[in-house]
mmCIF file with all atom_site columns, C-alpha atoms in Angstrom:
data_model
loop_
_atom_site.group_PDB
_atom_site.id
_atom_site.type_symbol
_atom_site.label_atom_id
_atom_site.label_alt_id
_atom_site.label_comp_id
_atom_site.label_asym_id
_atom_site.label_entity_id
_atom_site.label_seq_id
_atom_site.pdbx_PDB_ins_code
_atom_site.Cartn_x
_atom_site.Cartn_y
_atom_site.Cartn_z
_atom_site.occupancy
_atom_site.B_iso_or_equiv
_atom_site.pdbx_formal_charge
_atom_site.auth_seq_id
_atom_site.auth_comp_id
_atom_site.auth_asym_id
_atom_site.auth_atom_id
_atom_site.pdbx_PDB_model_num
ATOM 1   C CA . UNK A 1 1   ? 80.385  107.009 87.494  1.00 0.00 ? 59  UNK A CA 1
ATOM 2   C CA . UNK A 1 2   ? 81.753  108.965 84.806  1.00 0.00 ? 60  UNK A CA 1
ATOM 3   C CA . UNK A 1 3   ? 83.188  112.488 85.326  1.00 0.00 ? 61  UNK A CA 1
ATOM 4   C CA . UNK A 1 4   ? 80.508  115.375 83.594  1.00 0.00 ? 62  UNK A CA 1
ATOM 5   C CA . UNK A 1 5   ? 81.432  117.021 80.419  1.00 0.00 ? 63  UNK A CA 1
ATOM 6   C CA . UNK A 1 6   ? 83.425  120.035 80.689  1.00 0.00 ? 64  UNK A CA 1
ATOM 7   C CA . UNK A 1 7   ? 83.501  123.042 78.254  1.00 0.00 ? 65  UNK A CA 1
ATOM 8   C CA . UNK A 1 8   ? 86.594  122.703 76.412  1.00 0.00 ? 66  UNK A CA 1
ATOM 9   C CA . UNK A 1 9   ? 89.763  124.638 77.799  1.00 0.00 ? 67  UNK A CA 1
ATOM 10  C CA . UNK A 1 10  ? 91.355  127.780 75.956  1.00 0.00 ? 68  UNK A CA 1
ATOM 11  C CA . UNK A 1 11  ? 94.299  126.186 76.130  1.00 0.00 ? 69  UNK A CA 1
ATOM 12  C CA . UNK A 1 12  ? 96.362  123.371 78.731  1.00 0.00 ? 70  UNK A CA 1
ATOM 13  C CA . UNK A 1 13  ? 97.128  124.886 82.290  1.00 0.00 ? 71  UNK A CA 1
ATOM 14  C CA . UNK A 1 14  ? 100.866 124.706 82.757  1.00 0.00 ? 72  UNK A CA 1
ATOM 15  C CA . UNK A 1 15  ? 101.895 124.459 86.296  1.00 0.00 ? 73  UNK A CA 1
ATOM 16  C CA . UNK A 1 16  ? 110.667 99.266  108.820 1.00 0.00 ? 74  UNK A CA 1
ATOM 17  C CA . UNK A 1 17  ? 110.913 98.729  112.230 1.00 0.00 ? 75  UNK A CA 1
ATOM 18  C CA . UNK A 1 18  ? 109.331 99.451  115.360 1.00 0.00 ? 76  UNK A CA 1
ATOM 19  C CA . UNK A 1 19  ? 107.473 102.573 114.402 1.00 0.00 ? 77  UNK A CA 1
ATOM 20  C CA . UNK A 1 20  ? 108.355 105.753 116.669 1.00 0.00 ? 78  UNK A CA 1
ATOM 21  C CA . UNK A 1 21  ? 105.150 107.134 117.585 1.00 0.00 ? 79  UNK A CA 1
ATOM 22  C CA . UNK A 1 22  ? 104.529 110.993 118.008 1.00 0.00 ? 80  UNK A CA 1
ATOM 23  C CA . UNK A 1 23  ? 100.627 111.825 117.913 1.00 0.00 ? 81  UNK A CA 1
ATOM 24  C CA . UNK A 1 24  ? 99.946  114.562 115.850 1.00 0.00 ? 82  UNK A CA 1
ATOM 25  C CA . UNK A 1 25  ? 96.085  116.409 115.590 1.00 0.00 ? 83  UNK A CA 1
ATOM 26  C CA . UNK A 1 26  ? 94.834  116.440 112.296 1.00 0.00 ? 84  UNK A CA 1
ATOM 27  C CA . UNK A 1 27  ? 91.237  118.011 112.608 1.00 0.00 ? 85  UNK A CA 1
ATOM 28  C CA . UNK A 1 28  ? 91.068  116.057 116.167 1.00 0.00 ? 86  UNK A CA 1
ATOM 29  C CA . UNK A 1 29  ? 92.519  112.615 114.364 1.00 0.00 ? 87  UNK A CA 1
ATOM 30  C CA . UNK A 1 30  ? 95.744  111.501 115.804 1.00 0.00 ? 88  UNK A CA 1
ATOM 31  C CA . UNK A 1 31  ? 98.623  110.227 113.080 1.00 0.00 ? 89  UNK A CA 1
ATOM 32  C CA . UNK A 1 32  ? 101.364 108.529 113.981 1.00 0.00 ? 90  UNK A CA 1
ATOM 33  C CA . UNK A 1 33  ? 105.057 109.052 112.390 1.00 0.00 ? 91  UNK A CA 1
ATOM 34  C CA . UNK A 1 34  ? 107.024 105.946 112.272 1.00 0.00 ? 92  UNK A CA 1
ATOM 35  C CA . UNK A 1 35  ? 109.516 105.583 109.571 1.00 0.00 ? 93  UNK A CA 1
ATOM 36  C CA . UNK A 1 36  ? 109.238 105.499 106.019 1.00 0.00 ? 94  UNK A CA 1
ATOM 37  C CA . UNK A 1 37  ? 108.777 102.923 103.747 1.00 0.00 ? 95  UNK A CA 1
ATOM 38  C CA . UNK A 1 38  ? 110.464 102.643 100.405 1.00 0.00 ? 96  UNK A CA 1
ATOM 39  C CA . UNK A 1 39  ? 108.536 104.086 97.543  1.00 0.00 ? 97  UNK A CA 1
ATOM 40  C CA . UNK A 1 40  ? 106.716 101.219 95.202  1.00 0.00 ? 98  UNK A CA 1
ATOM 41  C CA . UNK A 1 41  ? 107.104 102.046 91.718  1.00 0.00 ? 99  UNK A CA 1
ATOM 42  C CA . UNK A 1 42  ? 103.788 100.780 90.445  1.00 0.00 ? 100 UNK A CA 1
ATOM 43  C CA . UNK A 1 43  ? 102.017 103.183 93.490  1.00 0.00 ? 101 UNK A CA 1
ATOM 44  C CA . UNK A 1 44  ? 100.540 105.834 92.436  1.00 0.00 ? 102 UNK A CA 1
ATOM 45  C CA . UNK A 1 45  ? 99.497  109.259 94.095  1.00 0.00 ? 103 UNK A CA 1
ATOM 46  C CA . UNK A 1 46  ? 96.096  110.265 92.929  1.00 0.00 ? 104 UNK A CA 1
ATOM 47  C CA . UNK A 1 47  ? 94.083  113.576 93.551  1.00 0.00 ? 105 UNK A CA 1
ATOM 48  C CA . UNK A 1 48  ? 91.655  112.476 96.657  1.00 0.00 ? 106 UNK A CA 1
ATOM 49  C CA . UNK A 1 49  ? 94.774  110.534 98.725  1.00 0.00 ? 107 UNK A CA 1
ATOM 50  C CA . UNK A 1 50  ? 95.671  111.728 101.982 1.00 0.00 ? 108 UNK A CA 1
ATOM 51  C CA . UNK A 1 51  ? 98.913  113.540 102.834 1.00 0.00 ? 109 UNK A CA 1
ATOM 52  C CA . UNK A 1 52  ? 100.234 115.470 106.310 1.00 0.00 ? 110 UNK A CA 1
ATOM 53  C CA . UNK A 1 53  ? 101.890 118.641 106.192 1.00 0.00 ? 111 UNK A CA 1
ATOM 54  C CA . UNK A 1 54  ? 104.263 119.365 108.821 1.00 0.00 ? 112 UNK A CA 1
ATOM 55  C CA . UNK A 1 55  ? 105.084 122.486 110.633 1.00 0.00 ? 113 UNK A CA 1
ATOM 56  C CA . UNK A 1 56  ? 106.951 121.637 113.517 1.00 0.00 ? 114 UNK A CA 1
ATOM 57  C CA . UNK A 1 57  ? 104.692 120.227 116.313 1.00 0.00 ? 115 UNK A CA 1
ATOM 58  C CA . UNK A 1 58  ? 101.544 120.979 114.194 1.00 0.00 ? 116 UNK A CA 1
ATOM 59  C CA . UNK A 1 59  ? 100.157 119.094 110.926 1.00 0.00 ? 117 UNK A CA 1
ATOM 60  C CA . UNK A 1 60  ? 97.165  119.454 108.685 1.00 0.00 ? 118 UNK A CA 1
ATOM 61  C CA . UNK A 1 61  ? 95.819  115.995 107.435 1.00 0.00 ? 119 UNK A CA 1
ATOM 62  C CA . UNK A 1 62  ? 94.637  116.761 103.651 1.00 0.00 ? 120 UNK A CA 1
ATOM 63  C CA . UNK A 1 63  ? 93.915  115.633 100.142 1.00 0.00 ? 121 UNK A CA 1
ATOM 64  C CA . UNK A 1 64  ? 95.978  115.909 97.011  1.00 0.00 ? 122 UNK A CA 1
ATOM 65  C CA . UNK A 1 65  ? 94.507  117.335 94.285  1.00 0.00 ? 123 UNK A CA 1
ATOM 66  C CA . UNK A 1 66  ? 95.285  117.564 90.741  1.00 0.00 ? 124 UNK A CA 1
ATOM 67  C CA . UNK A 1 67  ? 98.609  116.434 89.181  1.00 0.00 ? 125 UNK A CA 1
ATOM 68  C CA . UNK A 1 68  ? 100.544 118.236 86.921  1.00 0.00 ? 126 UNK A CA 1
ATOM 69  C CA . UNK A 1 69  ? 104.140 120.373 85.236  1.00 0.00 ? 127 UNK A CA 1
ATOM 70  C CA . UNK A 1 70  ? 105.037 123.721 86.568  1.00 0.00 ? 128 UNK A CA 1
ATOM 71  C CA . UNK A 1 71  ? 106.128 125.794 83.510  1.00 0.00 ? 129 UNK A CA 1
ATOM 72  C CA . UNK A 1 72  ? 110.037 124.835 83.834  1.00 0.00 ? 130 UNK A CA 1
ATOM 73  C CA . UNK A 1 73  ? 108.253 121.146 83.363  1.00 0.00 ? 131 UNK A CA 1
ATOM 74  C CA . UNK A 1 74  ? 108.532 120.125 87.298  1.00 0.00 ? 132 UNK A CA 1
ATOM 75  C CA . UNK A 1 75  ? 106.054 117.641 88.608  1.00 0.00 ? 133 UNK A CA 1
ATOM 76  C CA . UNK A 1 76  ? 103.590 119.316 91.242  1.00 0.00 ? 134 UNK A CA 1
ATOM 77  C CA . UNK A 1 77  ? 100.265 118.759 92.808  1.00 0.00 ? 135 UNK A CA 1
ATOM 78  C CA . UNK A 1 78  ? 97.603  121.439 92.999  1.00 0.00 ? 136 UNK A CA 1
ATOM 79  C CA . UNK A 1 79  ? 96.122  121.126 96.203  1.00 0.00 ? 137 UNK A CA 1
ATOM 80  C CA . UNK A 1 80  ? 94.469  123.766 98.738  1.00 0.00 ? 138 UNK A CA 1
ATOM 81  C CA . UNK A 1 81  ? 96.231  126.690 100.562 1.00 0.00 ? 139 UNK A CA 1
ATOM 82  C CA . UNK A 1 82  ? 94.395  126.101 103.795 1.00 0.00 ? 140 UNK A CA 1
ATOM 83  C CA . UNK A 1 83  ? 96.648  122.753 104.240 1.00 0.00 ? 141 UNK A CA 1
ATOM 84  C CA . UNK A 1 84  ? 99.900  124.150 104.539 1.00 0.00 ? 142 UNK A CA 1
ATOM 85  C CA . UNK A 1 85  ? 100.600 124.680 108.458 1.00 0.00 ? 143 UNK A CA 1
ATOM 86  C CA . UNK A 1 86  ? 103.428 127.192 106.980 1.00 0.00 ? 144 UNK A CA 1
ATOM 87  C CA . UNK A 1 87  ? 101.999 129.494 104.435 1.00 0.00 ? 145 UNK A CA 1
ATOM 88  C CA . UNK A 1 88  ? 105.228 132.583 104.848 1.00 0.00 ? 146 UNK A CA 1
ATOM 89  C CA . UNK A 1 89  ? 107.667 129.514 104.392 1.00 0.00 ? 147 UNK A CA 1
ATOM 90  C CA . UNK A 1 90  ? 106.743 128.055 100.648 1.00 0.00 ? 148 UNK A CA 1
ATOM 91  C CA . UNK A 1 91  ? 108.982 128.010 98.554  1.00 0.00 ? 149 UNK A CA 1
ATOM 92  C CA . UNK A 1 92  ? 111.876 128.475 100.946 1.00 0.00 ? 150 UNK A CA 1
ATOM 93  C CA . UNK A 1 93  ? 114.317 126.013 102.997 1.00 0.00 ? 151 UNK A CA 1
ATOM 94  C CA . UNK A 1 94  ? 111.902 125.698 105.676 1.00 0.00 ? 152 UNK A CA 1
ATOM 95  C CA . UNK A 1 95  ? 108.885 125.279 103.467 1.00 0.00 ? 153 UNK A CA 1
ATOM 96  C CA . UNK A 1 96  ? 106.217 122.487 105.138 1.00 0.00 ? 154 UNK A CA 1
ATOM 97  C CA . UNK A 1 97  ? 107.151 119.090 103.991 1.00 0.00 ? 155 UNK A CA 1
ATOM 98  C CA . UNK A 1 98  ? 104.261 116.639 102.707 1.00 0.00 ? 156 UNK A CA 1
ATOM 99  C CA . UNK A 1 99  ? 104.347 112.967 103.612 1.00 0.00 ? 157 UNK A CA 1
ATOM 100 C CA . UNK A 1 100 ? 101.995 110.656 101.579 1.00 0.00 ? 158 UNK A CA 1
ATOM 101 C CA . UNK A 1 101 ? 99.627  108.762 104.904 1.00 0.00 ? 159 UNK A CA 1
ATOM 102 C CA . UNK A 1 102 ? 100.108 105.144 104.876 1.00 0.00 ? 160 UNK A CA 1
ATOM 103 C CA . UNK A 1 103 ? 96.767  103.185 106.523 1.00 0.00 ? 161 UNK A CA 1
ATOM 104 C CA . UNK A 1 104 ? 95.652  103.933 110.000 1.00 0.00 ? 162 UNK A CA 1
ATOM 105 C CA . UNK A 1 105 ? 97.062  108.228 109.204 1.00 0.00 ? 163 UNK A CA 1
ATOM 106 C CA . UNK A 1 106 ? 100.799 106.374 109.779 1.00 0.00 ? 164 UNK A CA 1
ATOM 107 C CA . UNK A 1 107 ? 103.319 109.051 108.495 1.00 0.00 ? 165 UNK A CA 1
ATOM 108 C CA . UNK A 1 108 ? 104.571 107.566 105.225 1.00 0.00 ? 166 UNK A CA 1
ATOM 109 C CA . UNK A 1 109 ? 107.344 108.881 103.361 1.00 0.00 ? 167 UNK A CA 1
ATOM 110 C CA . UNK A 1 110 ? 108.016 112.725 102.290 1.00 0.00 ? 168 UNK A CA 1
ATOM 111 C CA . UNK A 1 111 ? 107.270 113.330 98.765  1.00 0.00 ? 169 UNK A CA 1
ATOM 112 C CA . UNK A 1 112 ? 107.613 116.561 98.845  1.00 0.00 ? 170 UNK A CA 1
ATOM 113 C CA . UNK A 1 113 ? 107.471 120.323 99.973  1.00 0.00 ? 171 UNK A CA 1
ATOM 114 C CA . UNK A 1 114 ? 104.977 123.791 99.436  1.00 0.00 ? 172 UNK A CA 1
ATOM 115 C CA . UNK A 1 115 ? 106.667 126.058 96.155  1.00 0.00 ? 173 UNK A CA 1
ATOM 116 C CA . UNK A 1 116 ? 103.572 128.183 96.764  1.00 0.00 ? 174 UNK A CA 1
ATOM 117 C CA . UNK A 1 117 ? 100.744 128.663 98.932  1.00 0.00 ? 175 UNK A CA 1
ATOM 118 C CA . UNK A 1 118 ? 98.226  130.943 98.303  1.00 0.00 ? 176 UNK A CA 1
ATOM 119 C CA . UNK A 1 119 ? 94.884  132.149 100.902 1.00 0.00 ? 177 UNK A CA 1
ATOM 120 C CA . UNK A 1 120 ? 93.522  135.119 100.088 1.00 0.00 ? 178 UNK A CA 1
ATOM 121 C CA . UNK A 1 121 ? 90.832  135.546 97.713  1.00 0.00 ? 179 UNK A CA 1
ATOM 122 C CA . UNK A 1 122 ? 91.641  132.199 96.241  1.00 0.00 ? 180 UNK A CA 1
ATOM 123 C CA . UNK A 1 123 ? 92.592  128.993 98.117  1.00 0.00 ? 181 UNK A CA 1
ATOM 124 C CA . UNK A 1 124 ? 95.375  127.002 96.209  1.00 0.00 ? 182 UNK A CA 1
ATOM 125 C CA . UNK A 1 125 ? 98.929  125.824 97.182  1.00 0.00 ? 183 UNK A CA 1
ATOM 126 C CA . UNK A 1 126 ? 101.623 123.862 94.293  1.00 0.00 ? 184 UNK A CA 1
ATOM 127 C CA . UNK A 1 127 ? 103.300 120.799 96.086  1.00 0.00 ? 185 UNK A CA 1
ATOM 128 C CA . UNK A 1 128 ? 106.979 120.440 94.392  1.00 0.00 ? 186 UNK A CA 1
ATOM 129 C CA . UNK A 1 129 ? 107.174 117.122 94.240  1.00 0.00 ? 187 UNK A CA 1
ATOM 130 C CA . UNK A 1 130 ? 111.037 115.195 95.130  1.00 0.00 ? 188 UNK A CA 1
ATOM 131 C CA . UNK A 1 131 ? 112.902 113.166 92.733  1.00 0.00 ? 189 UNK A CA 1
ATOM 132 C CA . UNK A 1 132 ? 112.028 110.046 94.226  1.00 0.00 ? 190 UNK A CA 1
ATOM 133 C CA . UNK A 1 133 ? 108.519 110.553 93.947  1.00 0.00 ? 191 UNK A CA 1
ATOM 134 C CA . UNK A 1 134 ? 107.811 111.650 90.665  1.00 0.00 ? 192 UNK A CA 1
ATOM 135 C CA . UNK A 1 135 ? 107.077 108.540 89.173  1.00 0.00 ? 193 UNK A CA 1
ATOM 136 C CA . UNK A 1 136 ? 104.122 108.114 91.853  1.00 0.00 ? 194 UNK A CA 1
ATOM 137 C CA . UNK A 1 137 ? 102.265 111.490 90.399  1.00 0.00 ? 195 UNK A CA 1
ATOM 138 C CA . UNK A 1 138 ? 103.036 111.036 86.592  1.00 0.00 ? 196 UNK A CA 1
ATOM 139 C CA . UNK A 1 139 ? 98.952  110.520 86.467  1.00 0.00 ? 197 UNK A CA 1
ATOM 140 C CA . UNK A 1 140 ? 96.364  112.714 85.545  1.00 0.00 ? 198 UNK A CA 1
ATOM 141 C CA . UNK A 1 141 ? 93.979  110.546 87.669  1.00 0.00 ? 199 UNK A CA 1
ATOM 142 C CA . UNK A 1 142 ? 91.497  111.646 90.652  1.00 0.00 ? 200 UNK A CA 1
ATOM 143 C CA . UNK A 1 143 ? 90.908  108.644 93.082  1.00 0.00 ? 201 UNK A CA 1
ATOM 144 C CA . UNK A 1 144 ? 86.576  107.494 93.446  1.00 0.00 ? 202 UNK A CA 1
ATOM 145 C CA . UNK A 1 145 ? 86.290  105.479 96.467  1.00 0.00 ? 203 UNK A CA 1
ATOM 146 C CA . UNK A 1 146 ? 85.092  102.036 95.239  1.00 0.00 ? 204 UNK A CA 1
ATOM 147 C CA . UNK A 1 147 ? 84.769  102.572 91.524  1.00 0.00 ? 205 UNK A CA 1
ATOM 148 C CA . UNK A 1 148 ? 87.492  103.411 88.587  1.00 0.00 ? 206 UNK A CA 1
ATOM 149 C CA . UNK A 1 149 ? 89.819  106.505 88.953  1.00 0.00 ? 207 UNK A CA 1
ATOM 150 C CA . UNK A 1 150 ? 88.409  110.137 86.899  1.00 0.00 ? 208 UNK A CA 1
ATOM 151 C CA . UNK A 1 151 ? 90.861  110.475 84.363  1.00 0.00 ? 209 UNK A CA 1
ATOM 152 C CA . UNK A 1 152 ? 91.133  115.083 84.085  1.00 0.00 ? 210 UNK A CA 1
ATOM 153 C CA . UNK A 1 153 ? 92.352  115.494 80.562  1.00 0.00 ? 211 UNK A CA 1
ATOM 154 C CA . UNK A 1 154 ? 92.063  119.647 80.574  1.00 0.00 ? 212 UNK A CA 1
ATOM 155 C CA . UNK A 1 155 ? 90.988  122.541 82.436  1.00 0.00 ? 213 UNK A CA 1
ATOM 156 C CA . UNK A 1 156 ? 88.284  125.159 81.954  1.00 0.00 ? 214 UNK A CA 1
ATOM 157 C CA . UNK A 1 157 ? 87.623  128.908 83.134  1.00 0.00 ? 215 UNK A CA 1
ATOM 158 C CA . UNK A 1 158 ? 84.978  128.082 85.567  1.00 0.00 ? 216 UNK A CA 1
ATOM 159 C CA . UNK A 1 159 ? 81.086  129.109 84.960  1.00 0.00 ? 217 UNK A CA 1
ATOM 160 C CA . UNK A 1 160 ? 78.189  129.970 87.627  1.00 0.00 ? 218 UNK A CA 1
ATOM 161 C CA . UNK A 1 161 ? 76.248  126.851 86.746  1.00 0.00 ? 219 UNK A CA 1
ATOM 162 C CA . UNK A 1 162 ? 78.854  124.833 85.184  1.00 0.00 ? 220 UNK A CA 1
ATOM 163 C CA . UNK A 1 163 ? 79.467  121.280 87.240  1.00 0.00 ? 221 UNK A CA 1
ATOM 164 C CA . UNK A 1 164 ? 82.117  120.860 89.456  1.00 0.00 ? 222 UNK A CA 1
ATOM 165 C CA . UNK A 1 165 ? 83.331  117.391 91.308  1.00 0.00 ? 223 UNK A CA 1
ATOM 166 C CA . UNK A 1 166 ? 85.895  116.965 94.046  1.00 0.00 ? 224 UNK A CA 1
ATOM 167 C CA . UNK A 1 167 ? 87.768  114.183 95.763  1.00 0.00 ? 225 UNK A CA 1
ATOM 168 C CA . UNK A 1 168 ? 88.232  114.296 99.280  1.00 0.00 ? 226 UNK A CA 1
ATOM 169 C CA . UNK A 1 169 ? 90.160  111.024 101.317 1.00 0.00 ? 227 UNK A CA 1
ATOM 170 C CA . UNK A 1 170 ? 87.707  112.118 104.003 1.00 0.00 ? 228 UNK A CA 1
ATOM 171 C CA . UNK A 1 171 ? 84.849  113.101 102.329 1.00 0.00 ? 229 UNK A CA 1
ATOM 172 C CA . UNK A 1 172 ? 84.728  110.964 99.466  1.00 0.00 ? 230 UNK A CA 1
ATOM 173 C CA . UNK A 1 173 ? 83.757  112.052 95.799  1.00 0.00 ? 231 UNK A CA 1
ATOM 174 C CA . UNK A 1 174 ? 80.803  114.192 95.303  1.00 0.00 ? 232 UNK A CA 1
ATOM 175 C CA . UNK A 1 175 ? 80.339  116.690 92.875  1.00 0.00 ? 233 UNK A CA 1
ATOM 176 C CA . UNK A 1 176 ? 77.890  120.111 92.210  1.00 0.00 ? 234 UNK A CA 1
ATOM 177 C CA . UNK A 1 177 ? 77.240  123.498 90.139  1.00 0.00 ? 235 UNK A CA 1
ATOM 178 C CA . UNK A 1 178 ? 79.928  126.529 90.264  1.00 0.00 ? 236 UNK A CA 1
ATOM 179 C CA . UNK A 1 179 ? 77.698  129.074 92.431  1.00 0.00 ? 237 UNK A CA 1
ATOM 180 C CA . UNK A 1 180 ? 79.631  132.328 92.236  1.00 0.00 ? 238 UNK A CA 1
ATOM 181 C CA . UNK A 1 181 ? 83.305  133.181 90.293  1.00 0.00 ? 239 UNK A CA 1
#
């Protein structure tokens, strides 16, 4: 599968042990939070992997989206505003942290919290991503269950009609047309 042709971009968008088990409800799926493992260098976070935001006792079970830089040249993750189970805390001390999901929705290890979380007219949220991490998301890939990774190598004002593809660790890969702006 290869990933549609885009028009071309004005110019680049800048932006161990016995596991303790708490279940959490993630759109009715239980995850369980046992300690974190160490990162793996060679592991890397693609848009379409599952994460778990945290808000207290509450979590949303989502999907990363696109990698990228903030304009200060910070590593972040584009993802949606509906996941954040904290939207007046981003960008503050208590902002929702993100923990990647290791197999069977285990919590893995925090990679990061919500800078920003926007739900209004639009639906986006930036993921500042921690030190540690950073070498997991310096990708510009998008995850396709059982084939090769989408490489995204720019961005485009988007066009009623114009195709548009997502990546969803539920939902899988599946793209469409742009129906209203």
């Amino acid at each position: 599968m290869t990933a549609p042709d885009f028009p071309a971009a004005p110019a680049p968008l800048s932006f161990g042990g016995t596991p303790r088990i708490y279940p959490m409800r993630l759109y009715g799926d239980p995850v369980l939070r046992r300690k974190a493992r160490p990162l793996s260098p060679g592991d890397t976070l693609q848009g379409g992997d599952a994460y778990a935001a945290l808000a207290g006792n509450s979590s949303v079970r989502c999907s990363l989206g696109f990698n990228g830089t903030d304009g200060a040249g910070r590593i972040v993750n584009i993802s949606a505003g509906h996941c954040d189970p904290n939207l007046p805390a981003a960008g503050t001390a208590n902002a929702s942290p993100v923990h990647v999901l290791a197999p069977m929705d285990t919590l893995g290890p925090k990679i990061g919290t919500f800078e920003k979380t926007v739900l209004d007219n639009h639906d986006y949220s930036l993921i500042g991503i921690d030190a540690p991490a950073r070498p997991r998301f310096e990708n510009n890939l998008v995850r396709v269950p059982g084939q090769a990774p989408v490489a995204i190598d720019g961005v485009a004002q988007p066009v009623v009609g114009a195709p548009v593809c997502k990546s969803g660790a539920r939902t899988g890969f599946s793209c469409g047309t742009v129906n209203s702006v």
